[in-house]
Short mmCIF file of N, CA and C in Angstrom, two decimals:
data_model
loop_
_atom_site.label_atom_id
_atom_site.label_comp_id
_atom_site.label_asym_id
_atom_site.label_seq_id
_atom_site.Cartn_x
_atom_site.Cartn_y
_atom_site.Cartn_z
N UNK A 222 -3.90 1.30 -22.03
CA UNK A 222 -4.69 1.04 -20.86
C UNK A 222 -5.10 -0.42 -20.76
N UNK A 223 -5.45 -1.01 -21.89
CA UNK A 223 -5.85 -2.41 -21.87
C UNK A 223 -4.68 -3.32 -21.51
N UNK A 224 -3.49 -2.99 -22.01
CA UNK A 224 -2.31 -3.78 -21.67
C UNK A 224 -2.01 -3.69 -20.17
N UNK A 225 -2.11 -2.50 -19.61
CA UNK A 225 -1.86 -2.32 -18.18
C UNK A 225 -2.90 -3.07 -17.36
N UNK A 226 -4.15 -3.02 -17.80
CA UNK A 226 -5.22 -3.73 -17.10
C UNK A 226 -4.98 -5.24 -17.13
N UNK A 227 -4.61 -5.74 -18.30
CA UNK A 227 -4.33 -7.18 -18.41
C UNK A 227 -3.13 -7.55 -17.55
N UNK A 228 -2.11 -6.68 -17.54
CA UNK A 228 -0.94 -6.92 -16.70
C UNK A 228 -1.32 -7.01 -15.24
N UNK A 229 -2.18 -6.09 -14.80
CA UNK A 229 -2.61 -6.09 -13.40
C UNK A 229 -3.35 -7.39 -13.07
N UNK A 230 -4.22 -7.83 -13.96
CA UNK A 230 -4.96 -9.07 -13.71
C UNK A 230 -4.04 -10.30 -13.77
N UNK A 231 -3.03 -10.27 -14.64
CA UNK A 231 -2.04 -11.35 -14.65
C UNK A 231 -1.31 -11.38 -13.30
N UNK A 232 -1.00 -10.19 -12.79
CA UNK A 232 -0.33 -10.09 -11.49
C UNK A 232 -1.21 -10.69 -10.39
N UNK A 233 -2.50 -10.35 -10.39
CA UNK A 233 -3.43 -10.89 -9.38
C UNK A 233 -3.52 -12.41 -9.46
N UNK A 234 -3.36 -12.94 -10.67
CA UNK A 234 -3.41 -14.39 -10.85
C UNK A 234 -2.08 -15.06 -10.50
N UNK A 235 -1.06 -14.25 -10.21
CA UNK A 235 0.26 -14.80 -9.89
C UNK A 235 1.14 -15.06 -11.08
N UNK A 236 0.73 -14.59 -12.24
CA UNK A 236 1.50 -14.77 -13.47
C UNK A 236 2.42 -13.56 -13.67
N UNK A 237 3.49 -13.50 -12.88
CA UNK A 237 4.33 -12.30 -12.83
C UNK A 237 5.09 -12.06 -14.14
N UNK A 238 5.53 -13.10 -14.80
CA UNK A 238 6.25 -12.91 -16.06
C UNK A 238 5.32 -12.28 -17.10
N UNK A 239 4.10 -12.78 -17.18
CA UNK A 239 3.14 -12.22 -18.13
C UNK A 239 2.76 -10.79 -17.74
N UNK A 240 2.62 -10.54 -16.45
CA UNK A 240 2.30 -9.19 -15.99
C UNK A 240 3.41 -8.23 -16.39
N UNK A 241 4.64 -8.64 -16.18
CA UNK A 241 5.78 -7.79 -16.53
C UNK A 241 5.81 -7.50 -18.03
N UNK A 242 5.53 -8.51 -18.84
CA UNK A 242 5.49 -8.31 -20.30
C UNK A 242 4.43 -7.29 -20.68
N UNK A 243 3.25 -7.42 -20.10
CA UNK A 243 2.18 -6.47 -20.41
C UNK A 243 2.52 -5.06 -19.95
N UNK A 244 3.07 -4.94 -18.73
CA UNK A 244 3.46 -3.62 -18.24
C UNK A 244 4.54 -3.00 -19.13
N UNK A 245 5.52 -3.82 -19.53
CA UNK A 245 6.60 -3.30 -20.39
C UNK A 245 6.05 -2.82 -21.72
N UNK A 246 5.16 -3.62 -22.32
CA UNK A 246 4.58 -3.24 -23.61
C UNK A 246 3.72 -1.99 -23.46
N UNK A 247 2.95 -1.91 -22.39
CA UNK A 247 2.09 -0.74 -22.16
C UNK A 247 2.94 0.51 -21.96
N UNK A 248 4.05 0.38 -21.23
CA UNK A 248 4.92 1.53 -20.98
C UNK A 248 5.58 2.00 -22.28
N UNK A 249 6.00 1.08 -23.10
CA UNK A 249 6.60 1.43 -24.40
C UNK A 249 5.59 2.19 -25.26
N UNK A 250 4.37 1.69 -25.31
CA UNK A 250 3.33 2.33 -26.10
C UNK A 250 2.99 3.72 -25.54
N UNK A 251 2.90 3.84 -24.22
CA UNK A 251 2.59 5.14 -23.60
C UNK A 251 3.70 6.16 -23.90
N UNK A 252 4.96 5.70 -23.89
CA UNK A 252 6.08 6.60 -24.24
C UNK A 252 5.94 7.09 -25.67
N UNK A 253 5.67 6.16 -26.57
CA UNK A 253 5.53 6.53 -28.00
C UNK A 253 4.40 7.51 -28.21
N UNK A 254 3.31 7.35 -27.47
CA UNK A 254 2.15 8.23 -27.61
C UNK A 254 2.32 9.55 -26.85
N UNK A 255 3.32 9.61 -25.98
CA UNK A 255 3.51 10.81 -25.16
C UNK A 255 2.42 10.96 -24.12
N UNK A 256 1.84 9.85 -23.68
CA UNK A 256 0.74 9.87 -22.72
C UNK A 256 1.31 9.80 -21.30
N UNK A 257 1.50 10.95 -20.68
CA UNK A 257 2.12 11.02 -19.36
C UNK A 257 1.27 10.39 -18.27
N UNK A 258 -0.03 10.51 -18.37
CA UNK A 258 -0.91 9.90 -17.36
C UNK A 258 -0.77 8.37 -17.39
N UNK A 259 -0.80 7.81 -18.59
CA UNK A 259 -0.65 6.35 -18.70
C UNK A 259 0.73 5.91 -18.21
N UNK A 260 1.77 6.69 -18.52
CA UNK A 260 3.12 6.34 -18.04
C UNK A 260 3.13 6.29 -16.52
N UNK A 261 2.54 7.30 -15.89
CA UNK A 261 2.50 7.34 -14.43
C UNK A 261 1.73 6.14 -13.88
N UNK A 262 0.58 5.84 -14.49
CA UNK A 262 -0.24 4.71 -14.03
C UNK A 262 0.53 3.39 -14.13
N UNK A 263 1.21 3.19 -15.23
CA UNK A 263 1.93 1.93 -15.46
C UNK A 263 3.13 1.83 -14.51
N UNK A 264 3.86 2.93 -14.34
CA UNK A 264 4.99 2.92 -13.40
C UNK A 264 4.51 2.64 -11.98
N UNK A 265 3.35 3.17 -11.64
CA UNK A 265 2.75 2.93 -10.33
C UNK A 265 2.46 1.43 -10.16
N UNK A 266 1.79 0.84 -11.12
CA UNK A 266 1.45 -0.59 -11.05
C UNK A 266 2.69 -1.47 -11.04
N UNK A 267 3.60 -1.21 -11.97
CA UNK A 267 4.79 -2.05 -12.07
C UNK A 267 5.71 -1.85 -10.86
N UNK A 268 5.81 -0.61 -10.40
CA UNK A 268 6.64 -0.35 -9.22
C UNK A 268 6.13 -1.07 -7.99
N UNK A 269 4.81 -1.07 -7.81
CA UNK A 269 4.23 -1.79 -6.67
C UNK A 269 4.46 -3.29 -6.80
N UNK A 270 4.36 -3.81 -8.03
CA UNK A 270 4.61 -5.23 -8.24
C UNK A 270 6.05 -5.57 -7.87
N UNK A 271 7.01 -4.77 -8.35
CA UNK A 271 8.42 -5.01 -8.02
C UNK A 271 8.64 -4.97 -6.51
N UNK A 272 8.11 -3.92 -5.85
CA UNK A 272 8.32 -3.77 -4.41
C UNK A 272 7.72 -4.95 -3.65
N UNK A 273 6.53 -5.38 -4.04
CA UNK A 273 5.87 -6.48 -3.37
C UNK A 273 6.65 -7.78 -3.53
N UNK A 274 7.31 -7.93 -4.69
CA UNK A 274 8.07 -9.15 -4.95
C UNK A 274 9.46 -9.11 -4.32
N UNK A 275 9.79 -8.01 -3.67
CA UNK A 275 11.10 -7.92 -3.02
C UNK A 275 12.15 -7.21 -3.84
N UNK A 276 11.80 -6.77 -5.04
CA UNK A 276 12.72 -5.98 -5.86
C UNK A 276 12.54 -4.52 -5.45
N UNK A 277 12.96 -4.24 -4.21
CA UNK A 277 12.62 -2.98 -3.56
C UNK A 277 13.24 -1.77 -4.23
N UNK A 278 14.50 -1.85 -4.60
CA UNK A 278 15.15 -0.68 -5.21
C UNK A 278 14.49 -0.33 -6.54
N UNK A 279 14.26 -1.34 -7.36
CA UNK A 279 13.60 -1.11 -8.65
C UNK A 279 12.19 -0.58 -8.46
N UNK A 280 11.46 -1.19 -7.55
CA UNK A 280 10.10 -0.75 -7.27
C UNK A 280 10.06 0.67 -6.76
N UNK A 281 10.96 1.00 -5.85
CA UNK A 281 11.00 2.35 -5.27
C UNK A 281 11.29 3.39 -6.34
N UNK A 282 12.23 3.10 -7.23
CA UNK A 282 12.55 4.06 -8.30
C UNK A 282 11.34 4.30 -9.19
N UNK A 283 10.62 3.25 -9.54
CA UNK A 283 9.45 3.40 -10.40
C UNK A 283 8.32 4.13 -9.69
N UNK A 284 8.13 3.84 -8.41
CA UNK A 284 7.09 4.53 -7.65
C UNK A 284 7.42 6.02 -7.52
N UNK A 285 8.68 6.34 -7.29
CA UNK A 285 9.07 7.75 -7.18
C UNK A 285 8.87 8.47 -8.52
N UNK A 286 9.18 7.78 -9.61
CA UNK A 286 8.97 8.36 -10.94
C UNK A 286 7.47 8.60 -11.17
N UNK A 287 6.65 7.62 -10.80
CA UNK A 287 5.19 7.77 -10.94
C UNK A 287 4.70 8.95 -10.10
N UNK A 288 5.21 9.07 -8.88
CA UNK A 288 4.80 10.16 -8.00
C UNK A 288 5.14 11.51 -8.62
N UNK A 289 6.34 11.66 -9.14
CA UNK A 289 6.75 12.92 -9.79
C UNK A 289 5.82 13.24 -10.96
N UNK A 290 5.49 12.23 -11.74
CA UNK A 290 4.62 12.45 -12.90
C UNK A 290 3.21 12.86 -12.48
N UNK A 291 2.65 12.20 -11.46
CA UNK A 291 1.32 12.58 -10.98
C UNK A 291 1.32 14.01 -10.45
N UNK A 292 2.36 14.36 -9.72
CA UNK A 292 2.45 15.72 -9.18
C UNK A 292 2.53 16.74 -10.32
N UNK A 293 3.33 16.43 -11.34
CA UNK A 293 3.46 17.34 -12.49
C UNK A 293 2.14 17.50 -13.24
N UNK A 294 1.33 16.45 -13.22
CA UNK A 294 0.03 16.49 -13.89
C UNK A 294 -1.05 17.11 -13.01
N UNK A 295 -0.70 17.42 -11.76
CA UNK A 295 -1.67 18.00 -10.84
C UNK A 295 -2.65 16.99 -10.28
N UNK A 296 -2.29 15.73 -10.31
CA UNK A 296 -3.16 14.65 -9.81
C UNK A 296 -2.77 14.32 -8.36
N UNK A 297 -3.18 15.20 -7.46
CA UNK A 297 -2.76 15.08 -6.07
C UNK A 297 -3.25 13.79 -5.41
N UNK A 298 -4.46 13.37 -5.71
CA UNK A 298 -5.01 12.15 -5.12
C UNK A 298 -4.17 10.94 -5.52
N UNK A 299 -3.83 10.85 -6.79
CA UNK A 299 -2.99 9.74 -7.26
C UNK A 299 -1.59 9.85 -6.65
N UNK A 300 -1.11 11.08 -6.49
CA UNK A 300 0.20 11.29 -5.87
C UNK A 300 0.23 10.76 -4.45
N UNK A 301 -0.84 11.01 -3.69
CA UNK A 301 -0.91 10.49 -2.31
C UNK A 301 -0.96 8.97 -2.31
N UNK A 302 -1.69 8.39 -3.26
CA UNK A 302 -1.78 6.93 -3.36
C UNK A 302 -0.39 6.32 -3.54
N UNK A 303 0.39 6.93 -4.42
CA UNK A 303 1.74 6.41 -4.68
C UNK A 303 2.66 6.68 -3.49
N UNK A 304 2.46 7.81 -2.83
CA UNK A 304 3.27 8.12 -1.65
C UNK A 304 3.11 7.04 -0.58
N UNK A 305 1.90 6.53 -0.43
CA UNK A 305 1.68 5.43 0.52
C UNK A 305 2.46 4.18 0.10
N UNK A 306 2.52 3.94 -1.18
CA UNK A 306 3.28 2.79 -1.68
C UNK A 306 4.78 2.99 -1.48
N UNK A 307 5.22 4.22 -1.66
CA UNK A 307 6.63 4.54 -1.41
C UNK A 307 6.95 4.31 0.07
N UNK A 308 6.08 4.76 0.94
CA UNK A 308 6.28 4.56 2.38
C UNK A 308 6.37 3.08 2.71
N UNK A 309 5.50 2.27 2.09
CA UNK A 309 5.53 0.83 2.33
C UNK A 309 6.82 0.20 1.81
N UNK A 310 7.31 0.70 0.68
CA UNK A 310 8.59 0.18 0.17
C UNK A 310 9.71 0.48 1.16
N UNK A 311 9.73 1.69 1.69
CA UNK A 311 10.74 2.02 2.71
C UNK A 311 10.57 1.13 3.94
N UNK A 312 9.33 0.88 4.34
CA UNK A 312 9.09 0.00 5.49
C UNK A 312 9.64 -1.39 5.21
N UNK A 313 9.37 -1.90 4.02
CA UNK A 313 9.87 -3.24 3.66
C UNK A 313 11.40 -3.28 3.64
N UNK A 314 12.03 -2.14 3.35
CA UNK A 314 13.49 -2.05 3.33
C UNK A 314 14.07 -1.91 4.74
N UNK A 315 13.19 -1.70 5.72
CA UNK A 315 13.66 -1.50 7.09
C UNK A 315 14.04 -0.06 7.39
N UNK A 316 13.69 0.86 6.49
CA UNK A 316 13.95 2.29 6.69
C UNK A 316 12.72 2.90 7.35
N UNK A 317 12.53 2.55 8.61
CA UNK A 317 11.30 2.85 9.33
C UNK A 317 11.07 4.35 9.54
N UNK A 318 12.13 5.08 9.85
CA UNK A 318 11.94 6.52 10.09
C UNK A 318 11.47 7.23 8.82
N UNK A 319 12.06 6.87 7.70
CA UNK A 319 11.65 7.48 6.43
C UNK A 319 10.21 7.11 6.11
N UNK A 320 9.88 5.84 6.30
CA UNK A 320 8.49 5.39 6.05
C UNK A 320 7.53 6.14 6.96
N UNK A 321 7.88 6.25 8.23
CA UNK A 321 7.00 6.92 9.19
C UNK A 321 6.80 8.39 8.82
N UNK A 322 7.84 9.04 8.29
CA UNK A 322 7.69 10.42 7.86
C UNK A 322 6.64 10.57 6.76
N UNK A 323 6.68 9.66 5.81
CA UNK A 323 5.67 9.69 4.74
C UNK A 323 4.28 9.37 5.28
N UNK A 324 4.21 8.37 6.17
CA UNK A 324 2.91 8.02 6.75
C UNK A 324 2.32 9.20 7.52
N UNK A 325 3.15 9.93 8.25
CA UNK A 325 2.66 11.08 9.01
C UNK A 325 2.16 12.19 8.08
N UNK A 326 2.88 12.41 6.99
CA UNK A 326 2.45 13.40 6.00
C UNK A 326 1.09 13.02 5.42
N UNK A 327 0.94 11.75 5.07
CA UNK A 327 -0.32 11.27 4.51
C UNK A 327 -1.44 11.31 5.55
N UNK A 328 -1.12 10.96 6.78
CA UNK A 328 -2.11 11.02 7.84
C UNK A 328 -2.65 12.44 7.98
N UNK A 329 -1.75 13.40 7.97
CA UNK A 329 -2.16 14.82 8.06
C UNK A 329 -3.06 15.20 6.89
N UNK A 330 -2.65 14.83 5.67
CA UNK A 330 -3.43 15.18 4.48
C UNK A 330 -4.82 14.57 4.52
N UNK A 331 -4.92 13.28 4.85
CA UNK A 331 -6.22 12.61 4.85
C UNK A 331 -7.11 13.13 5.97
N UNK A 332 -6.51 13.49 7.08
CA UNK A 332 -7.29 14.08 8.18
C UNK A 332 -7.87 15.42 7.73
N UNK A 333 -7.03 16.24 7.06
CA UNK A 333 -7.47 17.54 6.56
C UNK A 333 -8.59 17.39 5.53
N UNK A 334 -8.48 16.36 4.70
CA UNK A 334 -9.47 16.12 3.65
C UNK A 334 -10.74 15.45 4.19
N UNK A 335 -10.69 14.95 5.41
CA UNK A 335 -11.83 14.23 5.97
C UNK A 335 -12.05 12.88 5.28
N UNK A 336 -10.97 12.29 4.79
CA UNK A 336 -11.03 11.04 4.04
C UNK A 336 -10.77 9.87 5.00
N UNK A 337 -11.85 9.38 5.62
CA UNK A 337 -11.73 8.35 6.65
C UNK A 337 -11.15 7.05 6.11
N UNK A 338 -11.58 6.64 4.92
CA UNK A 338 -11.11 5.36 4.37
C UNK A 338 -9.60 5.35 4.20
N UNK A 339 -9.07 6.40 3.58
CA UNK A 339 -7.61 6.44 3.38
C UNK A 339 -6.87 6.66 4.69
N UNK A 340 -7.48 7.39 5.62
CA UNK A 340 -6.86 7.59 6.93
C UNK A 340 -6.73 6.26 7.66
N UNK A 341 -7.78 5.44 7.62
CA UNK A 341 -7.71 4.12 8.25
C UNK A 341 -6.64 3.27 7.57
N UNK A 342 -6.55 3.34 6.26
CA UNK A 342 -5.53 2.58 5.53
C UNK A 342 -4.13 2.98 6.00
N UNK A 343 -3.88 4.28 6.12
CA UNK A 343 -2.57 4.74 6.57
C UNK A 343 -2.32 4.28 8.00
N UNK A 344 -3.34 4.34 8.84
CA UNK A 344 -3.17 3.89 10.22
C UNK A 344 -2.83 2.40 10.27
N UNK A 345 -3.43 1.60 9.41
CA UNK A 345 -3.10 0.17 9.42
C UNK A 345 -1.66 -0.05 8.97
N UNK A 346 -1.22 0.74 7.99
CA UNK A 346 0.17 0.61 7.54
C UNK A 346 1.14 1.04 8.64
N UNK A 347 0.75 2.10 9.39
CA UNK A 347 1.56 2.50 10.54
C UNK A 347 1.56 1.38 11.58
N UNK A 348 0.42 0.73 11.76
CA UNK A 348 0.34 -0.38 12.70
C UNK A 348 1.28 -1.51 12.33
N UNK A 349 1.37 -1.82 11.05
CA UNK A 349 2.30 -2.85 10.58
C UNK A 349 3.73 -2.41 10.88
N UNK A 350 4.04 -1.16 10.62
CA UNK A 350 5.38 -0.63 10.91
C UNK A 350 5.69 -0.77 12.39
N UNK A 351 4.75 -0.36 13.26
CA UNK A 351 4.98 -0.45 14.70
C UNK A 351 5.16 -1.90 15.13
N UNK A 352 4.39 -2.81 14.55
CA UNK A 352 4.53 -4.23 14.88
C UNK A 352 5.92 -4.73 14.49
N UNK A 353 6.40 -4.29 13.33
CA UNK A 353 7.72 -4.72 12.87
C UNK A 353 8.84 -4.17 13.74
N UNK A 354 8.60 -3.02 14.36
CA UNK A 354 9.64 -2.42 15.21
C UNK A 354 9.43 -2.75 16.69
N UNK A 355 8.50 -3.65 16.98
CA UNK A 355 8.29 -4.10 18.36
C UNK A 355 7.49 -3.14 19.22
N UNK A 356 6.85 -2.15 18.61
CA UNK A 356 6.04 -1.19 19.36
C UNK A 356 4.57 -1.66 19.34
N UNK A 357 4.34 -2.77 20.01
CA UNK A 357 3.03 -3.43 19.95
C UNK A 357 1.91 -2.60 20.56
N UNK A 358 2.24 -1.84 21.61
CA UNK A 358 1.22 -1.00 22.25
C UNK A 358 0.77 0.14 21.34
N UNK A 359 1.60 0.53 20.39
CA UNK A 359 1.20 1.55 19.41
C UNK A 359 0.49 0.90 18.23
N UNK A 360 0.85 -0.34 17.91
CA UNK A 360 0.27 -1.03 16.75
C UNK A 360 -1.18 -1.45 17.00
N UNK A 361 -1.43 -1.99 18.18
CA UNK A 361 -2.73 -2.61 18.46
C UNK A 361 -3.92 -1.65 18.32
N UNK A 362 -3.86 -0.43 18.87
CA UNK A 362 -5.02 0.47 18.71
C UNK A 362 -5.30 0.83 17.24
N UNK A 363 -4.26 0.92 16.43
CA UNK A 363 -4.45 1.23 15.02
C UNK A 363 -5.13 0.07 14.30
N UNK A 364 -4.74 -1.15 14.66
CA UNK A 364 -5.38 -2.33 14.07
C UNK A 364 -6.83 -2.46 14.54
N UNK A 365 -7.07 -2.11 15.80
CA UNK A 365 -8.44 -2.16 16.33
C UNK A 365 -9.32 -1.14 15.62
N UNK A 366 -8.76 0.03 15.33
CA UNK A 366 -9.49 1.06 14.57
C UNK A 366 -9.88 0.52 13.20
N UNK A 367 -8.93 -0.15 12.55
CA UNK A 367 -9.20 -0.72 11.23
C UNK A 367 -10.28 -1.79 11.31
N UNK A 368 -10.19 -2.64 12.33
CA UNK A 368 -11.19 -3.70 12.49
C UNK A 368 -12.60 -3.10 12.58
N UNK A 369 -12.77 -2.09 13.41
CA UNK A 369 -14.08 -1.46 13.56
C UNK A 369 -14.55 -0.81 12.27
N UNK A 370 -13.63 -0.15 11.58
CA UNK A 370 -14.01 0.52 10.33
C UNK A 370 -14.45 -0.50 9.28
N UNK A 371 -13.64 -1.54 9.08
CA UNK A 371 -13.96 -2.53 8.05
C UNK A 371 -15.20 -3.35 8.40
N UNK A 372 -15.44 -3.56 9.70
CA UNK A 372 -16.67 -4.23 10.13
C UNK A 372 -17.87 -3.36 9.76
N UNK A 373 -17.78 -2.08 10.03
CA UNK A 373 -18.88 -1.16 9.72
C UNK A 373 -19.11 -1.00 8.22
N UNK A 374 -18.04 -1.10 7.45
CA UNK A 374 -18.14 -0.96 6.00
C UNK A 374 -18.46 -2.28 5.30
N UNK A 375 -18.52 -3.36 6.06
CA UNK A 375 -18.77 -4.70 5.53
C UNK A 375 -17.75 -5.08 4.45
N UNK A 376 -16.49 -4.76 4.72
CA UNK A 376 -15.39 -5.12 3.82
C UNK A 376 -14.71 -6.36 4.43
N UNK A 377 -15.26 -7.51 4.10
CA UNK A 377 -14.85 -8.75 4.75
C UNK A 377 -13.37 -9.10 4.55
N UNK A 378 -12.86 -8.89 3.36
CA UNK A 378 -11.45 -9.20 3.10
C UNK A 378 -10.51 -8.36 3.95
N UNK A 379 -10.78 -7.05 3.99
CA UNK A 379 -9.95 -6.15 4.79
C UNK A 379 -10.16 -6.39 6.28
N UNK A 380 -11.37 -6.76 6.66
CA UNK A 380 -11.66 -7.09 8.06
C UNK A 380 -10.84 -8.30 8.49
N UNK A 381 -10.82 -9.32 7.65
CA UNK A 381 -10.03 -10.52 7.96
C UNK A 381 -8.55 -10.17 8.07
N UNK A 382 -8.05 -9.36 7.13
CA UNK A 382 -6.64 -8.96 7.16
C UNK A 382 -6.32 -8.23 8.46
N UNK A 383 -7.17 -7.28 8.85
CA UNK A 383 -6.90 -6.51 10.07
C UNK A 383 -6.90 -7.41 11.30
N UNK A 384 -7.79 -8.39 11.33
CA UNK A 384 -7.83 -9.31 12.47
C UNK A 384 -6.61 -10.22 12.51
N UNK A 385 -6.13 -10.63 11.36
CA UNK A 385 -4.91 -11.45 11.30
C UNK A 385 -3.72 -10.63 11.81
N UNK A 386 -3.64 -9.37 11.38
CA UNK A 386 -2.57 -8.50 11.87
C UNK A 386 -2.67 -8.31 13.38
N UNK A 387 -3.89 -8.13 13.88
CA UNK A 387 -4.10 -7.98 15.33
C UNK A 387 -3.65 -9.25 16.05
N UNK A 388 -3.99 -10.40 15.51
CA UNK A 388 -3.60 -11.66 16.13
C UNK A 388 -2.08 -11.77 16.23
N UNK A 389 -1.39 -11.35 15.20
CA UNK A 389 0.07 -11.38 15.22
C UNK A 389 0.64 -10.50 16.33
N UNK A 390 0.08 -9.32 16.48
CA UNK A 390 0.52 -8.40 17.53
C UNK A 390 0.21 -8.99 18.91
N UNK A 391 -0.99 -9.52 19.06
CA UNK A 391 -1.37 -10.12 20.34
C UNK A 391 -0.48 -11.29 20.72
N UNK A 392 -0.12 -12.10 19.73
CA UNK A 392 0.80 -13.22 19.99
C UNK A 392 2.15 -12.72 20.48
N UNK A 393 2.64 -11.67 19.84
CA UNK A 393 3.94 -11.12 20.25
C UNK A 393 3.89 -10.50 21.64
N UNK A 394 2.69 -10.11 22.07
CA UNK A 394 2.52 -9.59 23.42
C UNK A 394 2.27 -10.71 24.43
N UNK A 395 2.25 -11.95 23.95
CA UNK A 395 2.01 -13.09 24.84
C UNK A 395 0.55 -13.30 25.18
N UNK A 396 -0.35 -12.68 24.44
CA UNK A 396 -1.79 -12.79 24.68
C UNK A 396 -2.39 -13.84 23.74
N UNK A 397 -2.02 -15.08 23.99
CA UNK A 397 -2.36 -16.17 23.09
C UNK A 397 -3.87 -16.38 22.95
N UNK A 398 -4.58 -16.33 24.07
CA UNK A 398 -6.04 -16.58 24.01
C UNK A 398 -6.74 -15.51 23.17
N UNK A 399 -6.34 -14.24 23.33
CA UNK A 399 -6.95 -13.17 22.54
C UNK A 399 -6.59 -13.32 21.06
N UNK A 400 -5.35 -13.72 20.80
CA UNK A 400 -4.92 -13.93 19.41
C UNK A 400 -5.72 -15.05 18.76
N UNK A 401 -5.91 -16.12 19.49
CA UNK A 401 -6.68 -17.25 18.95
C UNK A 401 -8.14 -16.85 18.71
N UNK A 402 -8.69 -16.01 19.58
CA UNK A 402 -10.07 -15.54 19.38
C UNK A 402 -10.17 -14.71 18.09
N UNK A 403 -9.17 -13.88 17.82
CA UNK A 403 -9.17 -13.09 16.58
C UNK A 403 -9.09 -14.03 15.38
N UNK A 404 -8.23 -15.03 15.46
CA UNK A 404 -8.10 -15.97 14.34
C UNK A 404 -9.37 -16.79 14.15
N UNK A 405 -10.04 -17.09 15.21
CA UNK A 405 -11.31 -17.81 15.12
C UNK A 405 -12.35 -16.95 14.40
N UNK A 406 -12.33 -15.63 14.67
CA UNK A 406 -13.25 -14.71 13.96
C UNK A 406 -12.93 -14.70 12.46
N UNK A 407 -11.67 -14.77 12.12
CA UNK A 407 -11.26 -14.75 10.71
C UNK A 407 -11.72 -16.02 10.02
N UNK A 408 -11.61 -17.13 10.73
CA UNK A 408 -11.99 -18.43 10.16
C UNK A 408 -13.42 -18.39 9.68
#
């Protein structure tokens, strides 16, 4: 666990080689110990790192392995978390229909659970997908929902991110003044 934690912090600092070393060492140790939960956690972290860095196939394989392990352990919440990462990997690969299928499944689950925070997160990811596919009229309301939620929760980092995403959509719609106003709010 400590190796995985250090790897994650190395990743946040941008030290990807060191992060990979820590994740590899943690995974080796978890295998030796037969600790399936730790294996799933490490595969989840390392898979997301790979996918974010553009190593999409490798990242997707590790995320799918983590998802299977969480499901086998009965950790449904962690399974949903990884499923969102899998959907994002598919989105990054340009496999929008597959990503959207996962997002819709997660949207249904979070709505059933009454989990507003995760529902807003899924909606923002769907908004990014719609923006990438040129469906700006579908993207904008989802980003606006996120903006209101993060404003109410006083989550400044996520609020700034949602406004930047909104500005990008507004620019693509030719609404330059509105986009600049969003960016001014972020500033």
